[in-house]
CSV table of C-alpha atoms in Angstrom, one decimal:
chain,number,residue,atom,x,y,z
H,1,MET,CA,-11.8,34.6,-10.1
H,2,PRO,CA,-14.3,32.4,-11.9
H,3,ALA,CA,-17.5,31.7,-10.1
H,4,LEU,CA,-18.2,28.2,-8.9
H,5,GLU,CA,-21.2,26.8,-10.6
H,6,LYS,CA,-24.1,25.6,-8.4
H,7,LEU,CA,-23.5,22.1,-7.1
H,8,GLN,CA,-26.3,19.6,-6.3
H,9,GLN,CA,-24.4,16.7,-4.5
H,10,PHE,CA,-22.2,19.1,-2.5
H,11,ARG,CA,-22.8,22.4,-0.8
H,12,THR,CA,-20.3,25.2,-0.1
H,13,GLU,CA,-20.0,27.6,2.7
H,14,ARG,CA,-17.4,30.3,3.0
H,15,THR,CA,-16.3,31.4,6.5
H,16,GLU,CA,-15.4,34.9,7.6
H,17,ASN,CA,-11.7,33.8,7.5
H,18,ASN,CA,-12.2,32.9,3.8
H,19,VAL,CA,-12.0,29.1,4.4
H,20,LEU,CA,-14.4,27.2,2.1
H,21,HIS,CA,-16.3,24.3,3.4
H,22,LEU,CA,-17.1,21.6,0.8
H,23,ILE,CA,-20.0,19.7,2.3
H,24,PHE,CA,-20.9,16.4,0.8
H,25,ASP,CA,-24.7,16.2,1.1
H,26,MET,CA,-26.5,14.1,-1.5
H,27,PRO,CA,-30.1,15.1,-1.7
H,28,GLY,CA,-32.7,12.4,-0.9
H,29,ARG,CA,-30.1,9.9,0.4
H,30,PRO,CA,-29.4,9.0,4.0
H,31,MET,CA,-25.7,8.4,3.3
H,32,ASN,CA,-23.3,9.9,0.8
H,33,VAL,CA,-21.9,7.7,-1.9
H,34,PHE,CA,-19.8,8.5,-5.0
H,35,SER,CA,-22.3,8.6,-7.8
H,36,ASN,CA,-21.4,9.7,-11.3
H,37,ALA,CA,-23.1,13.0,-10.5
H,38,ALA,CA,-21.0,13.5,-7.4
H,39,ILE,CA,-17.8,12.7,-9.2
H,40,ALA,CA,-18.6,15.2,-12.0
H,41,GLU,CA,-19.2,17.9,-9.4
H,42,LEU,CA,-16.0,17.1,-7.6
H,43,SER,CA,-14.2,17.5,-10.9
H,44,VAL,CA,-15.8,20.9,-11.4
H,45,PHE,CA,-14.8,21.9,-7.9
H,46,SER,CA,-11.2,20.7,-8.3
H,47,GLN,CA,-10.7,22.8,-11.4
H,48,TRP,CA,-12.3,25.9,-9.8
H,49,LEU,CA,-10.2,25.5,-6.6
H,50,ARG,CA,-6.8,26.3,-8.2
H,51,GLU,CA,-8.0,29.6,-9.5
H,52,SER,CA,-10.0,30.6,-6.4
H,53,ASP,CA,-8.9,33.1,-3.7
H,54,VAL,CA,-10.0,30.9,-0.8
H,55,LYS,CA,-7.4,30.4,1.9
H,56,GLY,CA,-8.1,26.7,2.1
H,57,VAL,CA,-10.8,24.0,2.2
H,58,VAL,CA,-12.5,21.9,4.9
H,59,ILE,CA,-14.2,18.8,3.4
H,60,ARG,CA,-17.0,17.5,5.6
H,61,SER,CA,-20.3,15.7,5.4
H,62,GLY,CA,-23.8,17.0,5.7
H,63,LYS,CA,-25.0,13.6,6.9
H,64,SER,CA,-24.8,12.5,10.5
H,65,SER,CA,-24.1,8.9,9.6
H,66,ALA,CA,-21.1,9.0,7.4
H,67,PHE,CA,-18.5,11.2,5.7
H,68,CYS,CA,-18.9,9.0,2.6
H,69,ALA,CA,-19.6,5.3,2.4
H,70,GLY,CA,-18.0,4.5,-0.9
H,71,ALA,CA,-19.2,4.0,-4.5
H,72,ASP,CA,-22.7,3.8,-5.8
H,73,LEU,CA,-22.7,0.1,-6.5
H,74,GLY,CA,-25.9,0.3,-8.5
H,75,GLU,CA,-24.2,2.6,-10.9
H,76,LEU,CA,-21.2,0.3,-10.8
H,77,GLY,CA,-23.3,-2.6,-12.1
H,78,LEU,CA,-24.5,-0.4,-15.0
H,79,ALA,CA,-20.9,0.6,-15.8
H,80,TYR,CA,-20.0,-3.1,-15.9
H,81,ASP,CA,-22.7,-3.7,-18.4
H,82,MET,CA,-21.6,-0.7,-20.5
H,83,ILE,CA,-18.0,-1.8,-20.5
H,84,MET,CA,-18.8,-5.4,-21.5
H,85,ALA,CA,-21.1,-4.2,-24.3
H,86,ALA,CA,-18.2,-2.5,-25.9
H,87,PRO,CA,-16.0,-4.4,-28.4
H,88,ALA,CA,-13.4,-6.5,-26.6
H,89,GLU,CA,-10.5,-4.4,-27.9
H,90,ALA,CA,-12.1,-1.2,-26.6
H,91,ARG,CA,-13.1,-2.3,-23.1
H,92,ASP,CA,-9.9,-1.3,-21.3
H,93,ARG,CA,-10.2,2.2,-22.7
H,94,VAL,CA,-13.9,2.5,-22.0
H,95,ALA,CA,-13.4,1.4,-18.3
H,96,PHE,CA,-10.4,3.7,-17.9
H,97,ASP,CA,-12.2,6.7,-19.3
H,98,HIS,CA,-15.3,6.0,-17.2
H,99,PHE,CA,-13.6,5.6,-13.8
H,100,PHE,CA,-10.5,7.8,-14.0
H,101,PRO,CA,-12.3,11.2,-13.5
H,102,LEU,CA,-12.5,10.5,-9.8
H,103,SER,CA,-8.7,10.1,-9.6
H,104,LEU,CA,-8.2,13.3,-11.6
H,105,ALA,CA,-10.6,15.2,-9.4
H,106,LEU,CA,-8.9,14.1,-6.2
H,107,ARG,CA,-5.5,14.8,-7.7
H,108,GLY,CA,-6.7,18.3,-8.6
H,109,ILE,CA,-7.8,19.0,-5.1
H,110,GLU,CA,-4.6,17.9,-3.4
H,111,SER,CA,-2.4,19.8,-6.0
H,112,ALA,CA,-4.3,23.1,-6.1
H,113,ASP,CA,-1.8,24.9,-3.9
H,114,LYS,CA,-4.5,25.3,-1.2
H,115,PRO,CA,-4.4,23.6,2.2
H,116,VAL,CA,-7.2,21.0,2.5
H,117,ALA,CA,-8.4,19.3,5.7
H,118,ALA,CA,-11.0,16.5,6.0
H,119,ALA,CA,-13.3,16.6,9.1
H,120,ILE,CA,-14.4,13.0,9.6
H,121,ALA,CA,-17.4,12.4,11.9
H,122,GLY,CA,-18.7,9.1,10.6
H,123,LEU,CA,-17.7,6.4,8.1
H,124,ALA,CA,-15.1,7.2,5.5
H,125,LEU,CA,-15.1,4.1,3.5
H,126,GLY,CA,-14.0,3.2,-0.1
H,127,GLY,CA,-14.2,6.4,-2.2
H,128,GLY,CA,-14.9,8.3,1.0
H,129,GLY,CA,-11.6,7.0,2.4
H,130,GLU,CA,-9.9,8.0,-0.8
H,131,LEU,CA,-11.4,11.5,-0.6
H,132,ALA,CA,-10.0,11.8,2.9
H,133,LEU,CA,-6.6,10.6,1.8
H,134,ALA,CA,-6.5,13.3,-0.8
H,135,ALA,CA,-6.7,16.0,1.9
H,136,HIS,CA,-3.4,17.2,3.4
H,137,HIS,CA,-4.7,16.7,7.0
H,138,ARG,CA,-7.4,14.4,8.4
H,139,VAL,CA,-9.3,15.1,11.6
H,140,MET,CA,-11.4,12.3,13.1
H,141,VAL,CA,-13.8,12.4,16.0
H,142,ASP,CA,-12.9,10.0,18.9
H,143,ASP,CA,-16.0,7.9,18.4
H,144,PRO,CA,-16.1,4.2,17.4
H,145,LYS,CA,-18.8,5.1,14.9
H,146,ALA,CA,-16.3,7.1,13.0
H,147,ALA,CA,-14.0,4.8,10.9
H,148,PHE,CA,-11.6,4.8,8.0
H,149,GLY,CA,-11.5,1.9,5.6
H,150,LEU,CA,-10.9,0.8,2.0
H,151,PRO,CA,-13.1,-2.4,1.8
H,152,GLU,CA,-13.2,-2.8,-2.0
H,153,SER,CA,-11.3,-6.1,-1.9
H,154,LEU,CA,-14.2,-7.6,0.1
H,155,VAL,CA,-16.4,-7.2,-3.0
H,156,GLY,CA,-13.8,-8.2,-5.5
H,157,LEU,CA,-12.5,-4.7,-6.4
H,158,LEU,CA,-9.6,-2.4,-5.6
H,159,PRO,CA,-9.6,1.2,-4.5
H,160,GLY,CA,-9.4,2.9,-7.9
H,161,GLY,CA,-9.4,6.6,-6.8
H,162,GLY,CA,-5.7,6.6,-5.8
H,163,GLY,CA,-6.2,4.5,-2.6
H,164,THR,CA,-3.6,1.9,-3.5
H,165,GLN,CA,-1.1,4.7,-4.0
H,166,ARG,CA,-1.8,7.3,-1.2
H,167,LEU,CA,-2.3,4.8,1.6
H,168,PRO,CA,1.1,3.0,1.4
H,169,ARG,CA,2.8,6.3,0.8
H,170,LEU,CA,1.3,7.6,4.1
H,171,THR,CA,1.5,4.5,6.3
H,172,GLY,CA,4.2,2.3,4.8
H,173,VAL,CA,3.4,-0.9,2.9
H,174,GLU,CA,3.1,-3.2,5.9
H,175,LYS,CA,0.5,-1.0,7.7
H,176,ALA,CA,-1.4,-0.5,4.5
H,177,PHE,CA,-2.0,-4.1,3.6
H,178,PRO,CA,-4.5,-5.0,6.3
H,179,ILE,CA,-6.6,-2.1,5.1
H,180,LEU,CA,-6.2,-2.8,1.4
H,181,LEU,CA,-6.4,-6.6,1.4
H,182,GLU,CA,-8.5,-7.5,4.4
H,183,GLY,CA,-10.9,-4.5,4.6
H,184,ALA,CA,-9.8,-3.5,8.1
H,185,ARG,CA,-11.6,-0.4,9.5
H,186,LEU,CA,-9.7,1.9,11.8
H,187,SER,CA,-11.1,4.2,14.4
H,188,GLY,CA,-9.6,6.4,17.2
H,189,GLN,CA,-6.0,5.8,18.2
H,190,ALA,CA,-5.7,2.9,15.8
H,191,ALA,CA,-6.3,5.2,12.9
H,192,VAL,CA,-3.8,7.7,14.3
H,193,ALA,CA,-1.2,5.0,14.9
H,194,ALA,CA,-1.6,3.7,11.4
H,195,GLY,CA,-1.0,7.2,9.9
H,196,VAL,CA,-4.4,7.6,8.2
H,197,VAL,CA,-5.6,10.2,10.7
H,198,ASP,CA,-3.5,13.1,11.9
H,199,GLU,CA,-5.7,14.5,14.7
H,200,LEU,CA,-8.3,13.0,17.0
H,201,VAL,CA,-10.8,15.3,18.7
H,202,PRO,CA,-14.0,15.0,20.7
H,203,VAL,CA,-17.3,14.8,18.8
H,204,GLY,CA,-18.4,18.2,17.6
H,205,GLU,CA,-14.9,19.7,17.5
H,206,GLU,CA,-13.7,18.2,14.2
H,207,VAL,CA,-14.7,21.1,11.9
H,208,ALA,CA,-13.1,23.8,14.1
H,209,ALA,CA,-9.9,21.7,14.4
H,210,ALA,CA,-9.8,21.3,10.6
H,211,GLU,CA,-10.3,25.0,10.1
H,212,ARG,CA,-7.5,25.8,12.5
H,213,TRP,CA,-5.2,23.5,10.7
H,214,VAL,CA,-6.0,25.1,7.3
H,215,LEU,CA,-5.4,28.6,8.5
H,216,SER,CA,-2.1,27.7,10.1
H,217,HIS,CA,-0.7,25.8,7.1
H,218,PRO,CA,-1.0,28.0,4.0
H,219,ALA,CA,1.6,26.2,2.0
H,220,ALA,CA,0.4,22.6,2.6
H,221,SER,CA,1.3,19.9,0.1
H,222,GLN,CA,1.3,16.1,0.0
H,223,PRO,CA,4.6,14.4,1.1
H,224,TRP,CA,4.9,12.6,-2.3
H,225,ASP,CA,4.9,16.0,-4.1
H,226,ARG,CA,7.9,17.3,-2.2
H,227,PRO,CA,11.4,17.0,-3.6
H,228,GLY,CA,13.5,14.1,-2.4
H,229,TRP,CA,10.6,12.2,-0.8
H,230,ARG,CA,10.8,8.4,-0.7
H,231,PRO,CA,8.1,5.9,0.4
H,232,LYS,CA,8.4,4.2,3.8
H,233,ASP,CA,9.7,0.7,3.6
H,234,PHE,CA,10.9,1.4,0.1
H,235,ASP,CA,14.0,-0.8,0.3
H,236,ARG,CA,11.9,-3.7,1.6
H,237,VAL,CA,8.8,-3.3,-0.6
H,238,ALA,CA,9.6,-6.1,-3.1
H,239,ALA,CA,10.2,-8.6,-0.3
H,240,ILE,CA,7.1,-7.6,1.6
H,241,ILE,CA,4.9,-7.9,-1.5
H,242,ASP,CA,6.4,-11.3,-2.5
H,243,GLN,CA,5.6,-12.6,1.0
H,244,LYS,CA,2.1,-11.1,1.0
H,245,ARG,CA,1.4,-12.5,-2.4
H,246,ALA,CA,2.4,-16.0,-1.3
H,247,GLY,CA,0.1,-15.7,1.7
H,248,VAL,CA,-2.8,-14.4,-0.4
H,249,LEU,CA,-2.5,-17.3,-2.9
H,250,ALA,CA,-2.3,-19.9,-0.1
H,251,GLU,CA,-5.5,-18.5,1.4
H,252,THR,CA,-7.5,-17.8,-1.8
H,253,LEU,CA,-6.1,-20.6,-4.1
H,254,GLY,CA,-5.9,-18.0,-6.9
H,255,HIS,CA,-9.7,-17.7,-7.2
H,256,TYR,CA,-10.0,-14.0,-6.2
H,257,PRO,CA,-8.2,-11.6,-8.5
H,258,ALA,CA,-8.7,-8.4,-6.4
H,259,PRO,CA,-6.0,-9.0,-3.7
H,260,LEU,CA,-3.4,-9.8,-6.5
H,261,ALA,CA,-4.4,-6.7,-8.4
H,262,ILE,CA,-4.0,-4.6,-5.3
H,263,LEU,CA,-0.5,-6.0,-4.8
H,264,ASP,CA,0.3,-5.3,-8.5
H,265,CYS,CA,-0.9,-1.7,-8.0
H,266,VAL,CA,1.4,-1.2,-5.0
H,267,ALA,CA,4.4,-3.0,-6.6
H,268,GLN,CA,4.2,-1.1,-9.9
H,269,GLY,CA,2.9,2.2,-8.7
H,270,LEU,CA,5.0,2.9,-5.6
H,271,PRO,CA,8.3,3.5,-7.5
H,272,GLN,CA,6.6,5.8,-10.0
H,273,PRO,CA,5.9,9.6,-9.8
H,274,PHE,CA,2.4,10.0,-8.4
H,275,ASP,CA,0.7,11.1,-11.6
H,276,ASP,CA,2.0,8.0,-13.3
H,277,ALA,CA,1.1,5.8,-10.3
H,278,ILE,CA,-2.6,6.7,-10.4
H,279,ARG,CA,-2.7,5.9,-14.1
H,280,THR,CA,-1.1,2.5,-13.4
H,281,GLU,CA,-3.7,1.9,-10.7
H,282,MET,CA,-6.5,2.7,-13.1
H,283,GLN,CA,-5.1,0.5,-15.9
H,284,ILE,CA,-5.1,-2.4,-13.4
H,285,PHE,CA,-8.6,-1.5,-12.1
H,286,SER,CA,-9.9,-1.3,-15.7
H,287,LYS,CA,-8.9,-4.9,-16.3
H,288,LEU,CA,-10.2,-6.1,-12.9
H,289,ILE,CA,-13.7,-4.5,-13.4
H,290,GLN,CA,-14.2,-6.7,-16.5
H,291,ARG,CA,-13.8,-9.9,-14.5
H,292,ARG,CA,-16.9,-11.9,-13.4
H,293,GLU,CA,-15.6,-12.2,-9.8
H,294,PRO,CA,-16.3,-8.6,-8.7
H,295,ARG,CA,-19.7,-8.6,-10.3
H,296,ASN,CA,-20.6,-11.8,-8.6
H,297,MET,CA,-19.2,-10.7,-5.2
H,298,ILE,CA,-21.0,-7.3,-5.3
H,299,ARG,CA,-24.3,-9.0,-6.2
H,300,THR,CA,-23.9,-11.7,-3.4
H,301,LEU,CA,-21.9,-10.2,-0.6
H,302,PHE,CA,-23.1,-6.6,-0.8
H,303,LEU,CA,-26.5,-6.5,-2.5
H,304,GLY,CA,-27.5,-9.9,-1.3
H,305,ARG,CA,-26.5,-9.1,2.3
H,306,LEU,CA,-28.6,-5.9,2.1
H,307,ASP,CA,-31.6,-7.8,0.8
H,308,HIS,CA,-31.1,-10.5,3.5
H,309,ASP,CA,-31.0,-7.9,6.3
H,310,ARG,CA,-33.9,-6.0,5.0
H,311,LEU,CA,-36.0,-9.1,4.7
H,312,ARG,CA,-35.0,-10.2,8.2
H,313,LYS,CA,-35.9,-6.9,9.7
H,314,ALA,CA,-39.3,-6.8,7.8
H,315,GLY,CA,-40.5,-9.9,9.5
H,316,GLY,CA,-38.0,-12.7,8.9
H,317,ILE,CA,-36.5,-14.5,6.0
H,318,PRO,CA,-39.3,-16.0,3.9
H,319,ALA,CA,-39.8,-19.7,4.2
H,320,SER,CA,-39.4,-20.1,0.5
H,321,VAL,CA,-35.9,-18.6,0.6
H,322,GLU,CA,-34.8,-20.9,3.4
H,323,GLN,CA,-36.4,-23.9,1.7
H,324,ALA,CA,-34.7,-23.1,-1.6
H,325,VAL,CA,-31.3,-22.7,0.0
H,326,ALA,CA,-31.7,-26.0,1.9
H,327,ALA,CA,-32.7,-27.8,-1.3
H,328,VAL,CA,-29.6,-26.5,-3.2
H,329,SER,CA,-27.3,-27.3,-0.3
H,330,ASP,CA,-28.7,-30.8,-0.1
H,331,ALA,CA,-28.1,-31.3,-3.9
H,332,LEU,CA,-24.6,-29.9,-3.7
H,333,GLN,CA,-23.4,-31.9,-0.6
H,334,ALA,CA,-20.2,-29.9,-0.7
H,335,GLY,CA,-19.1,-31.0,2.7
H,336,GLY,CA,-19.8,-34.7,2.7
H,337,ASN,CA,-18.3,-36.7,-0.2
H,338,ALA,CA,-16.8,-40.2,0.1
H,339,ASP,CA,-15.4,-39.8,-3.4
H,340,ALA,CA,-11.9,-38.5,-2.7
H,341,ALA,CA,-11.4,-36.9,-6.2
H,342,LEU,CA,-14.7,-35.0,-5.8
H,343,ALA,CA,-13.9,-33.9,-2.3
H,344,SER,CA,-10.6,-32.6,-3.4
H,345,ALA,CA,-12.2,-30.8,-6.3
H,346,PHE,CA,-14.7,-29.1,-4.0
H,347,ALA,CA,-11.9,-27.9,-1.8
H,348,ARG,CA,-9.7,-26.8,-4.6
H,349,ALA,CA,-12.6,-24.8,-6.1
H,350,GLY,CA,-13.0,-22.9,-2.9
H,351,PHE,CA,-16.0,-24.6,-1.3
H,352,HIS,CA,-15.8,-24.5,2.5
H,353,GLY,CA,-17.1,-27.1,4.8
H,354,PRO,CA,-16.1,-29.2,7.8
H,355,ALA,CA,-15.0,-32.1,5.6
H,356,ASN,CA,-13.2,-30.0,3.0
H,357,LYS,CA,-9.6,-29.8,4.0
H,358,ALA,CA,-7.9,-26.7,2.6
H,359,PRO,CA,-5.5,-27.9,-0.1
H,360,ALA,CA,-2.1,-26.5,-0.8
H,361,PHE,CA,-2.0,-23.9,-3.6
H,362,ASP,CA,-1.0,-25.7,-6.8
H,363,GLY,CA,0.3,-22.6,-8.7
H,364,VAL,CA,-2.8,-22.2,-10.9
H,365,ILE,CA,-4.3,-18.7,-10.8
H,366,ALA,CA,-7.8,-18.2,-12.3
H,367,GLN,CA,-7.7,-16.0,-15.4
H,368,SER,CA,-10.6,-15.5,-17.8
H,369,THR,CA,-12.1,-18.9,-16.8
H,370,PHE,CA,-12.7,-20.3,-13.3
H,371,TRP,CA,-10.5,-23.1,-12.1
H,372,LEU,CA,-13.2,-25.7,-12.6
H,373,GLU,CA,-13.7,-24.6,-16.2
H,374,ALA,CA,-10.1,-24.6,-17.2
H,375,ALA,CA,-8.0,-27.4,-18.7
H,376,PRO,CA,-7.0,-30.0,-17.8
H,377,ILE,CA,-10.4,-31.5,-17.1
H,378,THR,CA,-9.7,-34.1,-14.4
H,379,ASP,CA,-12.0,-36.7,-13.0
H,380,GLY,CA,-12.5,-34.5,-9.9
H,381,LYS,CA,-13.4,-31.5,-12.0
H,382,ARG,CA,-15.8,-33.6,-14.1
H,383,ALA,CA,-17.5,-34.9,-11.0
H,384,LEU,CA,-17.7,-31.4,-9.5
H,385,ARG,CA,-19.3,-30.1,-12.7
H,386,GLU,CA,-21.9,-32.8,-12.6
H,387,ARG,CA,-22.7,-32.0,-8.9
H,388,LEU,CA,-23.0,-28.3,-9.7
H,389,ALA,CA,-25.3,-29.0,-12.6
H,390,ARG,CA,-27.5,-31.0,-10.2
H,391,ALA,CA,-27.5,-28.1,-7.7
H,392,TYR,CA,-28.2,-25.5,-10.4
H,393,ALA,CA,-31.1,-27.6,-11.8
H,394,VAL,CA,-32.6,-27.6,-8.3
H,395,ALA,CA,-32.1,-23.8,-8.1
H,396,ASP,CA,-33.9,-23.5,-11.5
H,397,LYS,CA,-37.0,-25.0,-10.0
H,398,TRP,CA,-37.0,-22.3,-7.2
H,399,ARG,CA,-35.9,-19.3,-9.2
H,400,ALA,CA,-39.3,-18.4,-10.6
H,401,LYS,CA,-40.8,-18.6,-7.1
H,402,LEU,CA,-38.4,-16.0,-5.7
H,403,SER,CA,-38.3,-12.3,-6.4
H,404,GLU,CA,-35.0,-10.8,-7.5
H,405,ASP,CA,-34.1,-9.6,-4.0
H,406,GLU,CA,-35.0,-13.0,-2.5
H,407,ARG,CA,-32.7,-14.7,-5.1
H,408,ARG,CA,-29.9,-12.4,-4.1
H,409,ALA,CA,-30.6,-13.1,-0.4
H,410,ALA,CA,-30.6,-16.8,-1.1
H,411,ASP,CA,-27.2,-16.6,-2.8
H,412,TYR,CA,-25.9,-14.6,0.2
H,413,LEU,CA,-27.1,-17.4,2.5
H,414,LEU,CA,-25.4,-20.1,0.2
H,415,VAL,CA,-22.1,-18.2,0.6
H,416,LYS,CA,-22.5,-17.3,4.3
H,417,ASN,CA,-23.9,-20.6,5.6
H,418,CYS,CA,-23.3,-23.3,3.0
H,419,GLY,CA,-19.7,-22.7,2.0
H,420,PHE,CA,-20.5,-21.7,-1.6
H,421,PRO,CA,-17.5,-19.6,-3.0
H,422,ALA,CA,-18.4,-15.9,-3.4
H,423,TYR,CA,-16.5,-15.6,-6.6
H,424,MET,CA,-19.1,-17.8,-8.4
H,425,GLY,CA,-22.0,-15.7,-7.3
H,426,GLY,CA,-24.4,-18.3,-6.0
H,427,ALA,CA,-26.9,-20.6,-7.8
H,428,PHE,CA,-30.1,-18.5,-7.8
H,429,SER,CA,-29.0,-15.4,-9.7
H,430,PHE,CA,-27.3,-17.4,-12.5
H,431,THR,CA,-28.3,-20.4,-14.5
H,432,GLN,CA,-24.7,-21.9,-14.4
H,433,PRO,CA,-21.6,-21.1,-12.3
H,434,GLY,CA,-20.7,-17.4,-12.5
H,435,THR,CA,-22.3,-16.7,-15.9
């Protein structure tokens, strides 16, 4: 049996019963996230596992706060820059090759002919949720602080580590969509009822329960790897997805590509053998990651929220940030326009406000350009562009007075409190909409 090379992001412990504990414990970090280094080590482990003599694996966290909280979004931003720096014709391949190793590693773990159980005692979100789904059995502590979720859609992305394929195969399509599309988090009995957790135990008993399951199931496999298996709801999948797609478009007006990409992953991947399905998922992810919307939403809704919360806890939001937001909001006047064409354009572009009545979806889905940039250029779009130019000119005057984290916090406040659409990314981080 080959020796497992020393890992840095994970630790391993072997029990007297020859069960291996794979312990996710990133050094110097309060919470585990899937960094490039962690993914590389998981790939090494998955290759080693098939040839090992262990009876099975328990995956658990070395942190008290979380199993794994998802991707390293700082590295994700660097990956976006790397992909977009490549020639246009090479970007799909560059993105696929960069992100697919996690899918391969998780697939290697679940298909290594060893029983694998996940012991979840904190947050299992994003990539952490996908790691748990790749186990054959999931044990969660009965504690509201422990939760499962795939919240990628909330920052403009999709679960690219097999999440759009494993989850609906486990739960059925209808139960999967609130998690995939709305970022629902499940704890306790709700997680069991949905099918994402197999066993609920008191705090402190999750590791022993996972070990017991591993030792009593030496021939474990995933349902989708068994002959004759069919997905739940299979005969109704197309109708369910069509109905959900119509609802998504009515709500988002076609401005947010992630929910539509997730629906495409499920529709195209569910009928396929699993190894083909995860490649389909990654092909769709590789195109989505090149869009401006996820970059803008990560910067505003995730990094901006973190900056906002940190500033607030450190003594309050600086007056300069609040004044800058107020100045841009006043210049924008998104919620109070007597001009009917302008008011309609604000609403159609996704600006929210008490005077902006949500329009009916007109069938136009944003592609490489935002709705307000695309032809035909109507009087309403022209007036909206002029109003946005005025607001961005005001933001320009404040930009140099704010630090980078203050600019992100200001953009978060524009989205949260002023109805600015998250897909555009705010007015302080960019010199024009979504650039």
